[in-house]
Short mmCIF file of C-alpha atoms in Angstrom, two decimals:
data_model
loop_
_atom_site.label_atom_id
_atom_site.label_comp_id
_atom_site.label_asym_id
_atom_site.label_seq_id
_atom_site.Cartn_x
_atom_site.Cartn_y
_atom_site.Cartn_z
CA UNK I 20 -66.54 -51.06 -9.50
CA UNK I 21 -63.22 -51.49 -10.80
CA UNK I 22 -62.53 -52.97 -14.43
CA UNK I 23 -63.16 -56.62 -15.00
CA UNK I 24 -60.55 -58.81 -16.22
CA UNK I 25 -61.45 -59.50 -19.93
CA UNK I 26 -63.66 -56.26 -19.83
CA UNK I 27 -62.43 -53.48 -22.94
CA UNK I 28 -61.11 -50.31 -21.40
CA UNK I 29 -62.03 -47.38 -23.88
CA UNK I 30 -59.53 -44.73 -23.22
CA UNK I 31 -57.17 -43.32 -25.06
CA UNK I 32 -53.96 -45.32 -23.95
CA UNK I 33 -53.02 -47.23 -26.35
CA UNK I 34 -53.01 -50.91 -25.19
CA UNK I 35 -54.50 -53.02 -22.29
CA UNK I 36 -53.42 -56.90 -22.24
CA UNK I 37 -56.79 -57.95 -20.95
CA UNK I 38 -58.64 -60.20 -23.57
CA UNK I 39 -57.84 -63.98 -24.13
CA UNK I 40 -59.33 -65.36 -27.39
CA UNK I 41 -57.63 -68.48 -29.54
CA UNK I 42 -55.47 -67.87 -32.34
CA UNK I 43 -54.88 -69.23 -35.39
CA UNK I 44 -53.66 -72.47 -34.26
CA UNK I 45 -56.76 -73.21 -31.63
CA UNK I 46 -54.87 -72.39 -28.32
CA UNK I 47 -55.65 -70.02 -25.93
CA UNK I 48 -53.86 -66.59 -26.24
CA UNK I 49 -53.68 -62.68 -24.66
CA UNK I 50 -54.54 -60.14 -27.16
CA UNK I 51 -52.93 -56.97 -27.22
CA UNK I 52 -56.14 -54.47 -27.66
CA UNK I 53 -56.04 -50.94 -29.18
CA UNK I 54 -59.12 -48.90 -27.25
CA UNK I 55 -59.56 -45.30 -28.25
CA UNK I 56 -63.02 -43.83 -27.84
CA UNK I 57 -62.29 -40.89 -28.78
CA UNK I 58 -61.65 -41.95 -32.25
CA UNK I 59 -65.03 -42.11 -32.61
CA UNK I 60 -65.44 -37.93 -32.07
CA UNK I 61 -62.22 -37.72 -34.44
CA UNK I 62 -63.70 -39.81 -37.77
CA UNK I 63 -64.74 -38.07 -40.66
CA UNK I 64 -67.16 -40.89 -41.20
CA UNK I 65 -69.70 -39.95 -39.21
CA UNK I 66 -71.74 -36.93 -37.59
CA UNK I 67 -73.08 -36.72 -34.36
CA UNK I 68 -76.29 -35.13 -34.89
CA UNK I 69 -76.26 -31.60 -34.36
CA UNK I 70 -73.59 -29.75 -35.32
CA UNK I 71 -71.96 -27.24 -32.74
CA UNK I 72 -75.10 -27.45 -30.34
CA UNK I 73 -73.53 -29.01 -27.46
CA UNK I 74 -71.60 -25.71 -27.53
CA UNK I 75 -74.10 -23.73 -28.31
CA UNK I 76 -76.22 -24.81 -24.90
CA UNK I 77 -72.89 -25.01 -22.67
CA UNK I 78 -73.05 -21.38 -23.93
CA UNK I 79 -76.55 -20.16 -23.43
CA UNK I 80 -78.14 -22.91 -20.98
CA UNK I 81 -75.18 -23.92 -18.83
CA UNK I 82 -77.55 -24.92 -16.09
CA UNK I 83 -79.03 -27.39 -18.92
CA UNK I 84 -76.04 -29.83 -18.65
CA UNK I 85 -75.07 -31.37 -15.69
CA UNK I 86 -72.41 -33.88 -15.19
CA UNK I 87 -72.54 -37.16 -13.14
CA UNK I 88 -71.70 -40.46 -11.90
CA UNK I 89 -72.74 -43.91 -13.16
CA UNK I 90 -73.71 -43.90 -9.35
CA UNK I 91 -76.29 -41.39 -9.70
CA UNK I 92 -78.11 -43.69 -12.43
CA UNK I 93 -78.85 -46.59 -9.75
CA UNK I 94 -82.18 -47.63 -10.29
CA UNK I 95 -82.92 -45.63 -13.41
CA UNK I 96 -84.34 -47.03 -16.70
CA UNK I 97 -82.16 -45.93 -19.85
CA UNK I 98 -83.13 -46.44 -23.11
CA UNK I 99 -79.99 -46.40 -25.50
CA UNK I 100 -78.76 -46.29 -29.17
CA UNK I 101 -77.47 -49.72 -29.52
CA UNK I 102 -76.70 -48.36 -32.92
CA UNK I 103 -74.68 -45.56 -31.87
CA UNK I 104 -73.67 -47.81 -29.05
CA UNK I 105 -72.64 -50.52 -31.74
CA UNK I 106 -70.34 -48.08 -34.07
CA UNK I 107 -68.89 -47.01 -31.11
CA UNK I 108 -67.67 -50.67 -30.36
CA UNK I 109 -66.62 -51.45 -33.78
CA UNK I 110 -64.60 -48.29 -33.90
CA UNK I 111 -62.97 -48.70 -30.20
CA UNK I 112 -62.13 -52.26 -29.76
CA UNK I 113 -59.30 -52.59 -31.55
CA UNK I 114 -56.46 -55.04 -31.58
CA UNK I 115 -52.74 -53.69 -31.59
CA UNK I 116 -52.27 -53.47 -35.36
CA UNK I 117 -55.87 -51.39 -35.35
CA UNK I 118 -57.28 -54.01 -36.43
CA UNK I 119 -61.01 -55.57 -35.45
CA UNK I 120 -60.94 -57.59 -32.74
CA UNK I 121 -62.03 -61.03 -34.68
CA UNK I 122 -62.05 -65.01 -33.68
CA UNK I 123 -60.11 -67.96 -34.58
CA UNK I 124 -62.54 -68.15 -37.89
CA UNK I 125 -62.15 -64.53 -38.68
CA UNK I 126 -65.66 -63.46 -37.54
CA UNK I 127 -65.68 -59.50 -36.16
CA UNK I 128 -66.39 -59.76 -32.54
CA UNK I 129 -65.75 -55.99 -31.33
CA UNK I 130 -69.73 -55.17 -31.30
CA UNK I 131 -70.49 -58.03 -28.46
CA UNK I 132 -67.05 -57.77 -26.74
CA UNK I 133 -68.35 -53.97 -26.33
CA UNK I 134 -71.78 -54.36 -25.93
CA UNK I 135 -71.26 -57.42 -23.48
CA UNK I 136 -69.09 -55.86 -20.95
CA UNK I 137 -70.78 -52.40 -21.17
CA UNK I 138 -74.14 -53.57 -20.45
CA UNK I 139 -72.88 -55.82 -17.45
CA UNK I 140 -71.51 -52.72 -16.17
CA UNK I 141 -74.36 -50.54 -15.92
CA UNK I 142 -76.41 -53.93 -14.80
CA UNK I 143 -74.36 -53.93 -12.11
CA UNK I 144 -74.21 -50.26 -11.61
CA UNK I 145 -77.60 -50.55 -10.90
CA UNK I 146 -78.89 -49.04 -14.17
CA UNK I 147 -81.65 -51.28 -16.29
CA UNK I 148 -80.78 -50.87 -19.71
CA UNK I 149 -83.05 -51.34 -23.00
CA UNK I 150 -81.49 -50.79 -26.49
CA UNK I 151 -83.57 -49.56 -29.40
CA UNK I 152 -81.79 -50.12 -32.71
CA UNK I 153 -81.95 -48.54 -35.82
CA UNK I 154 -85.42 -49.55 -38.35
CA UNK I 155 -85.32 -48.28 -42.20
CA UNK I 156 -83.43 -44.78 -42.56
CA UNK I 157 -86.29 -41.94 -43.71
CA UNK I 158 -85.63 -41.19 -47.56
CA UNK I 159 -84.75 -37.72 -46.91
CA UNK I 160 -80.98 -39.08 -45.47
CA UNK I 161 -80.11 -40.64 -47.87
CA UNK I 162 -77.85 -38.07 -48.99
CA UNK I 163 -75.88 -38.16 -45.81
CA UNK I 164 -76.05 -41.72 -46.32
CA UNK I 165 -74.56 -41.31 -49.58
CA UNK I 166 -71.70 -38.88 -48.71
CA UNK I 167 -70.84 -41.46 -45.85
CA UNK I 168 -70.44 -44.12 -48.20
CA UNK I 169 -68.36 -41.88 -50.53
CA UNK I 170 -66.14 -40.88 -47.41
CA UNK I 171 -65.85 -44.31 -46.70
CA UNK I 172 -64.71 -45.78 -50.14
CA UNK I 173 -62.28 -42.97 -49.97
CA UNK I 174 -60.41 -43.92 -46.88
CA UNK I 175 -60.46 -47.34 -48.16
CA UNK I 176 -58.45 -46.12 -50.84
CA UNK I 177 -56.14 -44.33 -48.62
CA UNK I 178 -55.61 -47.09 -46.02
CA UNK I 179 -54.68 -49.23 -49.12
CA UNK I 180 -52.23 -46.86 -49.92
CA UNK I 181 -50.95 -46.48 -46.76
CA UNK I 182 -50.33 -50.33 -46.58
CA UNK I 183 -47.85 -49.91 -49.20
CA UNK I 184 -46.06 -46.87 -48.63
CA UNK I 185 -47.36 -45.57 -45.18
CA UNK I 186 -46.42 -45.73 -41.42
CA UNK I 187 -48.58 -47.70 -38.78
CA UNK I 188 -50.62 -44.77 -37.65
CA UNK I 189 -51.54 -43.92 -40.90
CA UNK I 190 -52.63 -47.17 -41.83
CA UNK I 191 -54.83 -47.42 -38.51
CA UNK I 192 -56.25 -43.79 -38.88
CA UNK I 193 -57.79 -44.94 -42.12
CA UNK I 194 -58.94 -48.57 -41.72
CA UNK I 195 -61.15 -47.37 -39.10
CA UNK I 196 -62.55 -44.64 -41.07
CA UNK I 197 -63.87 -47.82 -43.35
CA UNK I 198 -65.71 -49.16 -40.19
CA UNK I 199 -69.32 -50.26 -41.61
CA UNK I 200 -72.12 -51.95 -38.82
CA UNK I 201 -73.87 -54.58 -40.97
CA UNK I 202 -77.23 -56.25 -40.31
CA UNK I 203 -75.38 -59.57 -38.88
CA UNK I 204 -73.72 -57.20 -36.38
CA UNK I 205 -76.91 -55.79 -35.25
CA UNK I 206 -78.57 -59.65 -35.27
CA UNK I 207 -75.89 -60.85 -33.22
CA UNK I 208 -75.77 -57.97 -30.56
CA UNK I 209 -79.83 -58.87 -30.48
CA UNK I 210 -79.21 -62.75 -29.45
CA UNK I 211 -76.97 -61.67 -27.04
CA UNK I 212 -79.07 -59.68 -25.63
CA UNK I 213 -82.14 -61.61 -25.58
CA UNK I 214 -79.80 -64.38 -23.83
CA UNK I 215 -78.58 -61.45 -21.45
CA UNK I 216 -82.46 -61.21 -20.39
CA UNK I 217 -82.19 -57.54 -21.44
CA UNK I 218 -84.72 -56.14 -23.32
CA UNK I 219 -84.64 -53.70 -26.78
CA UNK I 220 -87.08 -52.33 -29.31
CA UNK I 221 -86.50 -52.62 -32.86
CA UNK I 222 -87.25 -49.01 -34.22
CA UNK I 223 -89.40 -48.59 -37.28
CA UNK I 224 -87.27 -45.63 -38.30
CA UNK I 225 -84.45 -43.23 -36.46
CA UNK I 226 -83.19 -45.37 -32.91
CA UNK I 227 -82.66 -41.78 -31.55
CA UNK I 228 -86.42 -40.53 -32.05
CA UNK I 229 -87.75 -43.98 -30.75
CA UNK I 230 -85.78 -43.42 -27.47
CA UNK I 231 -86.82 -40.11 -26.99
CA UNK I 232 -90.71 -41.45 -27.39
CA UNK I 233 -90.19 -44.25 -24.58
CA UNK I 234 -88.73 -41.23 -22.45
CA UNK I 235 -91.52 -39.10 -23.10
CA UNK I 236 -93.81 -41.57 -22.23
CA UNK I 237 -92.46 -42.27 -19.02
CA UNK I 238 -90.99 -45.72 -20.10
CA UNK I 239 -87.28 -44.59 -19.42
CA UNK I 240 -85.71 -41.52 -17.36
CA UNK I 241 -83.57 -40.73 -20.10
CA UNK I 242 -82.34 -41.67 -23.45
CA UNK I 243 -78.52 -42.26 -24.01
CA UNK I 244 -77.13 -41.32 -27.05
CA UNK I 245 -73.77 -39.66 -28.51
CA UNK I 246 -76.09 -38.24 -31.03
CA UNK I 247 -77.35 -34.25 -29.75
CA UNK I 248 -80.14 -34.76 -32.08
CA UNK I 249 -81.78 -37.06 -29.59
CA UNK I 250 -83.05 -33.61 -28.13
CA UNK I 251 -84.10 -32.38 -31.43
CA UNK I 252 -86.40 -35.58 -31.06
CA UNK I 253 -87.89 -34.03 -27.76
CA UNK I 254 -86.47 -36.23 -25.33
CA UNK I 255 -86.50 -34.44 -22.00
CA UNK I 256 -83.39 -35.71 -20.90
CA UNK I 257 -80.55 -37.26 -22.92
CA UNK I 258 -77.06 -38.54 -21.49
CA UNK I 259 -74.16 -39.19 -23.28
CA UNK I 260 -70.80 -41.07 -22.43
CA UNK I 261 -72.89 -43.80 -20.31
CA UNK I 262 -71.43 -46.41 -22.33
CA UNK I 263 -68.08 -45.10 -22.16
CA UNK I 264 -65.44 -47.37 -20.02
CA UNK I 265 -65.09 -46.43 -16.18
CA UNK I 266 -61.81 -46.46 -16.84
CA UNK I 267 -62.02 -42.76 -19.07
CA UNK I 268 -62.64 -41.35 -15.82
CA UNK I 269 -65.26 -39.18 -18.19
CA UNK I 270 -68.97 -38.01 -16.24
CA UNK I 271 -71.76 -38.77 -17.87
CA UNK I 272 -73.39 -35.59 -19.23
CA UNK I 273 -77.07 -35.35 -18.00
CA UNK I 274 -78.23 -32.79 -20.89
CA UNK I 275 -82.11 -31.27 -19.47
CA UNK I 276 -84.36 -30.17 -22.99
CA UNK I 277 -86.85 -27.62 -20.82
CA UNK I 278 -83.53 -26.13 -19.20
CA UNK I 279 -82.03 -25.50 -23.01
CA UNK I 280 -85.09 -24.23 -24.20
CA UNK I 281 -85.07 -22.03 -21.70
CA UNK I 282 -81.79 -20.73 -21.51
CA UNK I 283 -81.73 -20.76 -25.44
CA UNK I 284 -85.10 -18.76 -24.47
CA UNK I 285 -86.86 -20.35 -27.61
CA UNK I 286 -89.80 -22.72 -28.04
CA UNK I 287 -89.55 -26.24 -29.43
CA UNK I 288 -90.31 -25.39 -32.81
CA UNK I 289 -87.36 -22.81 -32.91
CA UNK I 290 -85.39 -25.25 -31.78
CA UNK I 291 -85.72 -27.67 -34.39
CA UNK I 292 -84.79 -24.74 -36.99
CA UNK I 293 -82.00 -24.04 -34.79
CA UNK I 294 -80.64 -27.66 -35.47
CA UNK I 295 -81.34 -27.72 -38.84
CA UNK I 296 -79.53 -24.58 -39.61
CA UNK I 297 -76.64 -25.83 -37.35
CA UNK I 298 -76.34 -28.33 -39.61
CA UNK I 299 -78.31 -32.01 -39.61
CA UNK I 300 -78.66 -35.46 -41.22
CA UNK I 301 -81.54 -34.88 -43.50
CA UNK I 302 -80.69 -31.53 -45.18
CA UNK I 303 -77.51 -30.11 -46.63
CA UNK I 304 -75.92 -27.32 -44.33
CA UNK I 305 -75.51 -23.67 -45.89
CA UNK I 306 -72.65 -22.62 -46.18
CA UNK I 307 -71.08 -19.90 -44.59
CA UNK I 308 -73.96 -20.41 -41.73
CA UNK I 309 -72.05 -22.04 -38.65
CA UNK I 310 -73.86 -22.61 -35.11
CA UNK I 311 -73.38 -18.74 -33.69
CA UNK I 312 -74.87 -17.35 -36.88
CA UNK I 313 -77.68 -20.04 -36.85
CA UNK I 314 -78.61 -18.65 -33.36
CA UNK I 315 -78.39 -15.41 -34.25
CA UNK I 316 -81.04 -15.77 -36.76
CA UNK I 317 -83.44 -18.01 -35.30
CA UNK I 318 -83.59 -15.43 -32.23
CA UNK I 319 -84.12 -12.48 -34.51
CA UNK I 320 -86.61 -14.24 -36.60
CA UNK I 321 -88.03 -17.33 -35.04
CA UNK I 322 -88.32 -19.31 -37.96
CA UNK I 323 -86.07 -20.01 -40.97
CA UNK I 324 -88.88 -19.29 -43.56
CA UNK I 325 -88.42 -15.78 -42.16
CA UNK I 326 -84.85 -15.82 -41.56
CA UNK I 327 -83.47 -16.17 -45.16
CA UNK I 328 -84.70 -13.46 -47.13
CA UNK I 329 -82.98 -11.25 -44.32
CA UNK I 330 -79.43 -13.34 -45.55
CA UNK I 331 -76.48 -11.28 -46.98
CA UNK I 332 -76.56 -11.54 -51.07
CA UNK I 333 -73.88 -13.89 -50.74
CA UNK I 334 -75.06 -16.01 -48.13
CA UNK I 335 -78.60 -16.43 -49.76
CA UNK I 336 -76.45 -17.63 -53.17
CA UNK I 337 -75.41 -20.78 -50.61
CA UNK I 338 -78.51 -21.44 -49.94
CA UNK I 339 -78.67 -25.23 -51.77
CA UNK I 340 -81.54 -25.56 -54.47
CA UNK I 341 -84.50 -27.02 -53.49
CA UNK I 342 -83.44 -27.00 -49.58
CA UNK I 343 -86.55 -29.28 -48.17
CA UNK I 344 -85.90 -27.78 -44.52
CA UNK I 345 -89.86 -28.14 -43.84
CA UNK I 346 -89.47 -31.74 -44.88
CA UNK I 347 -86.44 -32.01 -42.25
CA UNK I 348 -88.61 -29.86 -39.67
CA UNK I 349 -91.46 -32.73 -39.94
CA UNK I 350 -89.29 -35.85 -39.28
CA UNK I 351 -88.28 -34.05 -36.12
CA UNK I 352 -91.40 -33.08 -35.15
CA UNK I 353 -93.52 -35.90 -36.12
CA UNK I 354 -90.78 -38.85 -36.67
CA UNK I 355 -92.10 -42.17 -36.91
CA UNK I 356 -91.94 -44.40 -33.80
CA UNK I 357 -93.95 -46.88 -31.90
CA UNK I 358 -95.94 -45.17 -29.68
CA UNK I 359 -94.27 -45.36 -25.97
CA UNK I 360 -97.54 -46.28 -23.92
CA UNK I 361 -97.55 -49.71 -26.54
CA UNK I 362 -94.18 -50.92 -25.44
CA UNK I 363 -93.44 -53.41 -22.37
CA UNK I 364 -90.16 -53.85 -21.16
CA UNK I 365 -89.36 -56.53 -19.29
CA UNK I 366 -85.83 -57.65 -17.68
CA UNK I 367 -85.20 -60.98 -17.10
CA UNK I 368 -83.04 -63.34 -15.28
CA UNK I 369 -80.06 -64.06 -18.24
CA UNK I 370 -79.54 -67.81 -19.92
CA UNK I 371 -76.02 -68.01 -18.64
CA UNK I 372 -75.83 -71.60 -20.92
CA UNK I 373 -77.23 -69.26 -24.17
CA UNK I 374 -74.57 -66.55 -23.63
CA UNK I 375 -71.65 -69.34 -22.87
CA UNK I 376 -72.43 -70.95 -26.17
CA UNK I 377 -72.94 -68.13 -28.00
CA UNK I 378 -70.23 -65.99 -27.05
CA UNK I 379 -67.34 -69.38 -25.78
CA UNK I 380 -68.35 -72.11 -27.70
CA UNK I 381 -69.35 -69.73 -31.07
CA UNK I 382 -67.00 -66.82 -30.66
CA UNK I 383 -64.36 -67.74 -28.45
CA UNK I 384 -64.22 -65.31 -25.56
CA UNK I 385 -62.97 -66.84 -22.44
CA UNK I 386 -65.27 -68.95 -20.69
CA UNK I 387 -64.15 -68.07 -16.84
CA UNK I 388 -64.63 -64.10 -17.43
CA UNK I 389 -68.08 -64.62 -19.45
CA UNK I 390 -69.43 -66.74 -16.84
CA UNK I 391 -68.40 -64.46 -13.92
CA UNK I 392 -69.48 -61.49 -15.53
CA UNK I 393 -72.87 -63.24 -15.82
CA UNK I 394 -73.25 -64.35 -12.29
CA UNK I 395 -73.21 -60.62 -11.33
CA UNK I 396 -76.20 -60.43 -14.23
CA UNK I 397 -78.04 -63.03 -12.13
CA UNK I 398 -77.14 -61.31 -8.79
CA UNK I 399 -78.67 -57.77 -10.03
CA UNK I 400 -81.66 -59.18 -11.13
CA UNK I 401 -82.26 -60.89 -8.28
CA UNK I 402 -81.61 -57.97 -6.16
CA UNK I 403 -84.01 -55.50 -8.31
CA UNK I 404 -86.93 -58.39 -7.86
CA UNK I 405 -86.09 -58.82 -4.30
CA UNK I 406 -86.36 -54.99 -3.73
CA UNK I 407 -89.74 -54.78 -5.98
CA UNK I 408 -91.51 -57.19 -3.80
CA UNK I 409 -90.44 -55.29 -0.49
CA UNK I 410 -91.76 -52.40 -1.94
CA UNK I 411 -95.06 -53.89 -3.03
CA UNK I 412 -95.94 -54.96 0.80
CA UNK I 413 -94.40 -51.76 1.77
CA UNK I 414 -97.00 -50.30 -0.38
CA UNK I 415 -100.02 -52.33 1.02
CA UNK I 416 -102.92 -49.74 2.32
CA UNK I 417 -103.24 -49.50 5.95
CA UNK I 418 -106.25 -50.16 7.88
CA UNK I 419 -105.85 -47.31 10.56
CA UNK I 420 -107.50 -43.96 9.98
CA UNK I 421 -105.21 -41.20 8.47
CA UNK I 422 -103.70 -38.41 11.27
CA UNK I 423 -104.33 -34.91 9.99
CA UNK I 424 -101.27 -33.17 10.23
CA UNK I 425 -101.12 -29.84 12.10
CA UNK I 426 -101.30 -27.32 10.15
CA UNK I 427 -97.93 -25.39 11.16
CA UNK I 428 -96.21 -29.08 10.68
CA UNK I 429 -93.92 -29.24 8.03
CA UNK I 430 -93.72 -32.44 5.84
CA UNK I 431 -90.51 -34.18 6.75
CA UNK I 432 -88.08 -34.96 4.70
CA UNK I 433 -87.62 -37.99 1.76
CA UNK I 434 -85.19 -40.41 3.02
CA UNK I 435 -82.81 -41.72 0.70
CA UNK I 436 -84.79 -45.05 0.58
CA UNK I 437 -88.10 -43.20 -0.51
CA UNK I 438 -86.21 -41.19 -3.21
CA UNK I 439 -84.89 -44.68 -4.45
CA UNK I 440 -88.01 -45.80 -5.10
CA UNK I 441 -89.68 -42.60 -6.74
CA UNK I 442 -87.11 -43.59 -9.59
CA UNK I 443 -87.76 -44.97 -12.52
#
């Protein structure tokens, strides 16, 4: 599937001519767009989860991380970070100045130009998608929260500055360092969706630990994230880079939590220290303690209660005051989620009229791409009910009596149409 005219391309080139929005005197215009994904790895601003462990299981697991096609995902249910997903956006879509994209009435509209054209993608990639976004963030972050903040009203500062004295790059580096998803960002990504006929969960706490519940509970195959700590939330599989643009030419990374653990040749509960000492959202990281050393210890003494007395003097001294690592340790292990059996997911056919006013008549995206884009919404759902129903009288019993096979017969093989429908 080759990239749709009016569809973001996330790379790291620096401008793609594709989006037509009206300016400031009403009329239709091309916007020059800035995308660059990888900004997202590069700001300051944020962490993605675990610190170093991506390494740390290329290293000692490589047969935990395999990489793939959005081809292999046809059929498979995905349940994804739309708040990841949504900062992701907001940092990527960019206009040529590195600015937001934004509308005729200055309204942001990066978040659903991204989440639009990403989620019609894997829809017609053959993937059905459901987002979980973010609830209330457990009290023990908000430190991180804090230093965010602070990081943020810094590069404020600095991008200020650079307006005034700096050069172009400068000036883009920091404003999106002050990127900030608000609640009407979230709200509007949810009407979209609902018009899209896809479905999402609102999260009572962490989005990653309610994905990794619907996978564990069979809801999902996977959970996609850019956050590693997805698997610190036991989800037994995670992917990241599925909403990344086709056009990065980057494989999705299929990461397998059983594989790590064994490979990493620990138990889940030594995992979780092993993240926390690697450094996570919820506790400070010690100092001096980086993601080799963390693994070092954890394999020597299984736990961290044991492993610190056994810290060099001058280590131990970096050990922060009242470090609530068991308190960390139980919003892994026991985070708070909707249980996964409770949850129905259901894809429906999309109100083309509710996205065209929402996103044309509110937002002013072009009205030719949003409509074709949705006819191959329409067409995918179609095609997933069509093929549900075949299977159902595929599936009917039969009324003759079952053969015994002969003993020395082997069982023949799973045709690629079977396998298809053992997915998810």
């Amino acid at each position: 599937m080759g990239l749709g005219k009016g569809e973001p391309d996330f790379t790291a080139r620096p401008t793609e001519k594709v989006v037509t929005q009206r300016n400031a005197s009403g009329s239709r215009a091309v916007i020059p767009l800035r995308y660059t994904t990888l900004d997202l790895f590069r700001n300051p601003s944020v962490r993605m989860g675990i610190q170093g462990l991506t390494r740390l299981i290329s290293e000692h697991a490589p047969q935990a991380i395999k990489s793939h096609d959005i081809s292999s995902y046809f059929g498979r249910k995905v349940a994804i970070d739309a708040s990841m997903s949504i900062y992701q956006f907001m940092i990527a879509v960019r206009q040529q100045d590195g600015q937001v994209l934004t509308n005729e009435a200055g309204e942001t509209t990066s978040h659903l130009m991204g989440m639009f054209y990403r989620t019609v993608r894997m829809v017609d990639s053959g993937i059905k998608p459901v987002y979980v976004f973010d609830g209330k963030p457990p009290t023990l972050k908000s430190g991180e929260l804090a230093k965010r903040k602070a990081r943020k009203e810094e590069a404020q500062g600095k991008m200020e500055e650079a307006s005034e004295v700096g050069t172009a790059e400068e000036i883009t580096r920091f404003t999106k360092r002050t990127v900030r998803v608000t609640q009407q960002h979230n709200d509007e990504c949810k009407r979209l969706l609902k018009c899209m006929g896809i479905p999402y969960v609102e999260a009572p706490c962490e989005a990653e630990a309610q994905c990794a519940e619907l996978a564990r509970a069979g809801k999902v195959y996977a959970a996609a994230s850019e956050d590693m700590d997805t698997l610190t939330f036991a989800s037994p599989i995670l992917l990241r880079h599925l909403t990344f643009s086709e056009q990065r030419k980057m494989p999705i990374d299929e990461v397998h939590l059983d594989k790590a653990l064994e490979g990493l040749e620990m138990d889940m509960n030594q995992f979780v220290d092993l993240c926390i000492l690697c450094g996570c959202d919820y506790v400070q990281s010690i100092r001096g303690i980086g993601p080799a050393r963390a693994y070092s210890m954890i394999k020597e003494h299984k736990s961290i209660e044991k492993a610190l007395p056994h810290l060099p003097e001058k280590l131990r001294a970096n050990v922060p005051e009242d470090w609530k690592f068991d308190d960390a340790r139980e919003l892994f292990l026991k985070p708070e989620v909707l249980p996964g059996e409770s949850i129905e997911l259901k894809w429906e056919l999309p109100d083309v009229e509710g996205v065209v006013d929402f996103l044309v008549k509110e937002k002013g995206f072009n009205e030719d791409r949003i409509r074709k884009s949705c006819e191959k919404l329409v067409k995918n759902v179609k095609s997933a009910t069509q093929s549900r129903m075949l299977d159902f009288f595929k599936a009917q019993p039969s009324t003759a009596k079952p053969k015994k096979r002969p003993a020395a017969e082997s069982p023949k093989k799973d045709t690629k149409k079977s396998k298809a429908t053992k997915k998810k």
